[in-house]
mmCIF file of C-alpha atoms in Angstrom:
data_model
loop_
_atom_site.group_PDB
_atom_site.id
_atom_site.type_symbol
_atom_site.label_atom_id
_atom_site.label_comp_id
_atom_site.label_asym_id
_atom_site.label_seq_id
_atom_site.Cartn_x
_atom_site.Cartn_y
_atom_site.Cartn_z
ATOM 1 C CA GLU I 30 0.031 0.143 -0.089
ATOM 2 C CA VAL I 31 2.773 2.484 0.758
ATOM 3 C CA LEU I 32 4.680 1.374 -2.527
ATOM 4 C CA GLU I 33 1.171 2.250 -4.451
ATOM 5 C CA ASP I 34 0.864 6.039 -2.411
ATOM 6 C CA ILE I 35 4.440 6.715 -3.008
ATOM 7 C CA ARG I 36 4.716 5.768 -6.815
ATOM 8 C CA GLY I 37 1.245 7.603 -7.457
ATOM 9 C CA VAL I 38 3.054 10.962 -6.192
ATOM 10 C CA VAL I 39 6.236 9.708 -8.137
ATOM 11 C CA VAL I 40 3.323 9.393 -11.752
ATOM 12 C CA ALA I 41 1.695 12.753 -10.437
ATOM 13 C CA ALA I 42 4.656 14.613 -10.354
ATOM 14 C CA ALA I 43 6.287 14.303 -13.073
ATOM 15 C CA PRO I 44 8.308 15.279 -14.056
ATOM 16 C CA TYR I 45 9.215 16.956 -10.662
ATOM 17 C CA PRO I 46 11.144 14.967 -8.061
ATOM 18 C CA VAL I 47 9.290 13.768 -5.320
ATOM 19 C CA LYS I 48 11.258 13.554 -1.613
ATOM 20 C CA VAL I 49 10.173 11.046 0.313
ATOM 21 C CA ILE I 50 10.669 12.464 4.268
ATOM 22 C CA LEU I 51 11.094 9.314 6.808
ATOM 23 C CA GLU I 52 11.291 11.404 10.473
ATOM 24 C CA THR I 53 14.129 8.489 11.257
ATOM 25 C CA SER I 54 13.917 9.888 15.168
ATOM 26 C CA GLU I 55 10.724 7.689 14.801
ATOM 27 C CA LEU I 56 11.594 4.338 13.283
ATOM 28 C CA THR I 57 13.607 1.563 13.915
ATOM 29 C CA GLN I 58 16.669 0.754 11.795
ATOM 30 C CA ASP I 59 15.004 -2.147 9.860
ATOM 31 C CA GLU I 60 11.710 0.240 9.061
ATOM 32 C CA LYS I 61 14.273 3.133 7.443
ATOM 33 C CA VAL I 62 15.788 0.251 5.526
ATOM 34 C CA ILE I 63 12.202 -0.545 4.629
ATOM 35 C CA ALA I 64 10.947 3.464 3.955
ATOM 36 C CA CYS I 65 14.422 4.015 1.595
ATOM 37 C CA THR I 66 13.571 0.599 -0.181
ATOM 38 C CA LEU I 67 9.822 1.679 -0.488
ATOM 39 C CA ALA I 68 11.404 5.584 -1.745
ATOM 40 C CA LYS I 69 13.568 4.124 -3.883
ATOM 41 C CA VAL I 70 11.638 1.315 -6.009
ATOM 42 C CA ALA I 71 8.430 3.855 -6.415
ATOM 43 C CA GLY I 72 10.818 6.007 -8.735
ATOM 44 C CA ALA I 73 11.097 8.744 -6.024
ATOM 45 C CA ALA I 74 14.063 11.586 -6.225
ATOM 46 C CA PHE I 75 15.081 11.382 -2.835
ATOM 47 C CA VAL I 76 14.689 10.553 0.818
ATOM 48 C CA LYS I 77 14.793 12.937 3.897
ATOM 49 C CA THR I 78 15.461 12.456 7.471
ATOM 50 C CA SER I 79 13.659 14.630 9.078
ATOM 51 C CA THR I 80 10.400 17.558 8.724
ATOM 52 C CA GLY I 81 12.127 19.522 11.356
ATOM 53 C CA PHE I 82 9.093 19.249 13.964
ATOM 54 C CA SER I 83 10.335 15.906 16.007
ATOM 55 C CA LYS I 84 12.293 14.944 18.687
ATOM 56 C CA SER I 85 15.545 15.278 16.890
ATOM 57 C CA GLY I 86 16.831 15.825 13.510
ATOM 58 C CA ALA I 87 19.415 13.976 11.372
ATOM 59 C CA THR I 88 22.089 12.021 12.520
ATOM 60 C CA VAL I 89 25.199 10.520 10.943
ATOM 61 C CA GLU I 90 24.157 7.193 11.450
ATOM 62 C CA ASP I 91 21.287 7.916 9.586
ATOM 63 C CA VAL I 92 22.799 9.401 6.658
ATOM 64 C CA LYS I 93 25.154 6.609 5.867
ATOM 65 C CA LEU I 94 22.171 4.238 6.796
ATOM 66 C CA MET I 95 19.899 6.235 3.827
ATOM 67 C CA ARG I 96 22.844 6.130 1.268
ATOM 68 C CA ALA I 97 23.660 3.162 1.770
ATOM 69 C CA VAL I 98 20.083 2.135 1.011
ATOM 70 C CA VAL I 99 19.429 4.299 -1.490
ATOM 71 C CA GLY I 100 22.432 3.787 -3.063
ATOM 72 C CA GLU I 101 24.304 6.756 -5.516
ATOM 73 C CA GLU I 102 20.558 6.990 -7.212
ATOM 74 C CA MET I 103 18.950 8.753 -4.872
ATOM 75 C CA GLY I 104 19.545 12.002 -3.061
ATOM 76 C CA VAL I 105 19.642 12.033 0.640
ATOM 77 C CA LYS I 106 18.583 14.649 2.424
ATOM 78 C CA ALA I 107 19.976 15.682 5.761
ATOM 79 C CA SER I 108 17.874 18.035 7.877
ATOM 80 C CA GLY I 109 17.177 19.145 11.249
ATOM 81 C CA GLY I 110 20.112 19.509 14.075
ATOM 82 C CA ILE I 111 22.862 20.817 11.265
ATOM 83 C CA ARG I 112 23.703 23.930 13.243
ATOM 84 C CA SER I 113 27.751 24.060 12.600
ATOM 85 C CA TYR I 114 30.126 24.205 9.605
ATOM 86 C CA ASP I 115 31.134 20.803 11.010
ATOM 87 C CA ASP I 116 27.830 19.223 10.913
ATOM 88 C CA ALA I 117 27.729 20.109 7.429
ATOM 89 C CA VAL I 118 30.765 18.665 6.887
ATOM 90 C CA LYS I 119 29.901 15.368 8.563
ATOM 91 C CA MET I 120 26.495 14.827 6.833
ATOM 92 C CA VAL I 121 27.737 15.599 3.707
ATOM 93 C CA GLN I 122 30.863 12.910 4.390
ATOM 94 C CA ALA I 123 28.361 10.350 5.170
ATOM 95 C CA GLY I 124 26.147 10.656 1.732
ATOM 96 C CA ALA I 125 24.422 13.651 2.169
ATOM 97 C CA THR I 126 23.719 15.588 -1.584
ATOM 98 C CA ARG I 127 21.753 18.246 -0.138
ATOM 99 C CA LEU I 128 21.059 19.905 3.574
ATOM 100 C CA GLY I 129 18.018 21.600 5.538
ATOM 101 C CA THR I 130 19.010 24.247 8.054
ATOM 102 C CA SER I 131 17.866 27.354 9.237
ATOM 103 C CA ALA I 132 21.252 27.786 10.644
ATOM 104 C CA SER I 133 23.083 27.901 6.673
ATOM 105 C CA VAL I 134 24.178 31.925 7.065
ATOM 106 C CA ALA I 135 25.912 30.801 10.226
ATOM 107 C CA ILE I 136 27.094 27.656 8.526
ATOM 108 C CA VAL I 137 28.821 29.683 5.892
ATOM 109 C CA LYS I 138 30.092 32.312 8.070
ATOM 110 C CA GLY I 139 31.672 29.168 10.560
ATOM 111 C CA SER I 140 29.978 30.428 13.463
ATOM 112 C CA GLU I 141 26.699 27.885 15.155
ATOM 113 C CA GLY I 142 23.254 29.109 15.057
ATOM 114 C CA LYS I 143 20.998 28.063 17.569
ATOM 115 C CA SER I 144 19.540 25.004 18.382
ATOM 116 C CA ASN I 145 15.993 23.655 18.887
ATOM 117 C CA TYR I 146 17.046 20.305 19.117
#
């Protein structure tokens, strides 16, 4: 059922890319693997760690897992809790191709932004 739902959105949105948000802080490792697999099979362009409204944001471990599951064919967006240049570098090194952060100016300047996590 989830696969068909995602696929339906992918078809309806074509030619625009679809991003599937997992809310990784609420999922088990197995659920993360299943969600990434379903997103990939359905033809989504990206998987994203979180909405920014949950108890925590992106972790290096989650980004590594997501990258391992979806391979190089899909984008991985790390979002939430990325507050510094070092945080950003760690996420990219873990496999993120995009970052979602409200501290982008602070990151570019090399300082640290305020955290809600």
